[in-house]
Coordinates of C-alpha atoms in Angstrom, one line a residue:
M140 CA -0.1 0.2 -0.1
K141 CA 1.7 3.4 -1.1
T142 CA 0.3 6.8 0.6
V143 CA 1.0 10.0 -1.2
I144 CA 0.3 13.4 0.2
T145 CA 0.1 16.6 -0.9
F146 CA -0.3 19.9 0.2
G147 CA -1.9 23.2 -1.0
T148 CA -4.6 26.3 -0.2
F149 CA -7.0 25.1 -2.9
D150 CA -9.2 28.5 -2.7
V151 CA -11.2 29.3 -5.6
F152 CA -11.1 25.8 -6.8
H153 CA -10.4 25.3 -10.5
V154 CA -9.6 22.2 -13.0
G155 CA -5.9 23.2 -12.3
H156 CA -6.6 21.8 -8.6
I157 CA -8.9 18.9 -10.1
N158 CA -5.7 17.5 -12.4
I159 CA -2.9 17.5 -10.1
L160 CA -4.8 16.0 -7.2
Q161 CA -6.2 13.1 -9.2
R162 CA -2.1 12.6 -10.8
A163 CA -1.5 12.7 -7.3
A164 CA -4.0 9.7 -6.5
S165 CA -2.7 7.8 -9.2
L166 CA 0.5 7.7 -7.7
G167 CA -0.5 5.6 -4.6
D168 CA -3.4 3.8 -3.2
T169 CA -4.2 6.6 -0.6
L170 CA -4.2 10.3 -1.1
I171 CA -3.6 12.6 1.8
V172 CA -4.4 16.1 1.7
G173 CA -3.2 19.2 3.7
V174 CA -4.7 22.3 3.4
S175 CA -3.5 25.5 4.5
T176 CA -5.3 26.9 7.3
D177 CA -6.6 30.8 6.8
K178 CA -3.7 32.0 9.0
L179 CA -1.0 30.2 7.2
N180 CA -2.7 31.4 3.9
F181 CA -1.9 35.2 5.4
E182 CA 1.2 34.3 6.7
K183 CA 2.2 33.0 2.6
K184 CA 0.2 35.4 0.8
G185 CA -0.2 38.5 2.5
R186 CA -3.8 38.2 2.2
N187 CA -6.7 35.8 3.7
P188 CA -8.3 33.2 1.3
I189 CA -11.7 33.8 -0.5
Y190 CA -12.9 30.5 0.8
T191 CA -12.8 29.7 4.3
E192 CA -10.2 26.7 5.8
Y193 CA -13.6 24.9 6.5
D194 CA -15.1 25.3 3.3
R195 CA -11.9 24.7 1.1
M196 CA -11.5 21.5 3.4
K197 CA -15.2 20.7 2.6
I198 CA -14.4 21.0 -1.3
I199 CA -11.4 18.5 -0.6
N200 CA -12.9 15.8 1.2
S201 CA -15.9 16.0 -1.3
L202 CA -13.3 14.4 -4.1
R203 CA -13.7 10.9 -4.3
Y204 CA -9.7 10.5 -5.3
V205 CA -8.9 12.2 -1.6
N206 CA -8.7 9.8 1.1
L207 CA -8.2 12.1 4.2
C208 CA -7.8 15.8 4.4
F209 CA -6.6 17.6 7.1
P210 CA -5.8 21.6 8.0
E211 CA -1.8 22.5 7.2
E212 CA -0.9 24.7 9.9
S213 CA 2.8 25.6 9.2
L214 CA 5.0 25.3 6.2
E215 CA 8.0 24.1 8.5
K216 CA 5.8 21.2 9.4
K217 CA 5.9 19.0 6.1
A218 CA 8.4 16.5 7.6
E219 CA 5.8 15.8 10.4
Y220 CA 3.2 15.7 8.6
I221 CA 4.9 12.9 6.3
K222 CA 6.0 10.9 9.2
Q223 CA 2.7 11.1 11.0
Y224 CA 0.3 10.0 8.2
N225 CA 3.2 7.4 6.9
A226 CA 3.4 8.9 3.5
D227 CA 5.5 7.4 0.8
V228 CA 5.3 10.3 -1.5
L229 CA 4.9 13.6 -1.7
V230 CA 3.8 15.8 -4.5
M231 CA 4.1 18.9 -4.7
G232 CA 3.8 21.3 -8.3
D233 CA 6.7 22.3 -10.2
D234 CA 6.3 25.6 -9.0
W235 CA 7.7 24.5 -6.0
E236 CA 10.5 22.0 -7.6
G237 CA 13.7 21.6 -5.6
K238 CA 12.1 23.2 -2.8
F239 CA 11.2 20.0 -0.8
D240 CA 14.0 17.6 -1.8
Y241 CA 15.4 17.8 1.8
L242 CA 12.4 15.9 2.7
K243 CA 13.7 13.1 0.2
E244 CA 14.8 11.1 3.6
F245 CA 11.6 10.7 4.9
C246 CA 9.9 9.8 1.4
D247 CA 10.0 9.8 -2.2
V248 CA 9.2 13.7 -3.9
V249 CA 7.6 14.2 -7.0
Y250 CA 7.0 17.8 -8.6
L251 CA 4.1 17.4 -11.0
E252 CA 3.4 20.0 -13.7
R253 CA 0.9 22.5 -13.2
T254 CA -2.1 23.0 -15.8
P255 CA -0.8 25.7 -18.0
S256 CA -2.6 29.2 -17.9
I257 CA -4.8 28.7 -14.8
S258 CA -4.0 29.6 -11.5
T259 CA -6.5 31.1 -8.4
T260 CA -4.2 34.4 -8.2
E261 CA -5.0 35.2 -12.1
I262 CA -8.9 34.3 -11.4
I263 CA -9.0 36.8 -8.4
E264 CA -7.7 39.3 -10.1
V265 CA -10.1 38.9 -13.2
I266 CA -12.9 38.7 -11.1
S267 CA -11.8 41.5 -8.9
S268 CA -11.1 44.0 -11.9
N269 CA -14.7 43.6 -13.2

């Protein structure tokens, strides 16, 4: 049995999120997803997410290829989360390429290509400008 773990904010859920989660799920038998808390998202991006962490987790938990979802409270706790959930593979988008290689001592680290021409930030900017 192979467990895959990934992390993200998953705000303004879109097809890019679906694509990376489906591809992550295909790398193992169980997919566990850490969803950034509102506090962590503000620390990372300097703004609150559009949807609350509760709503974002509800969306992620509703996907049939996600087995478990939990709140990610700190970027520095990834190793702890990997150990806690006995993850065999960490999956991240290729915009993080190389940044999590230090976790290879705990599990395989895979960077998946992001869906071109779509991002939550761009969607929010388009909506805000109208």
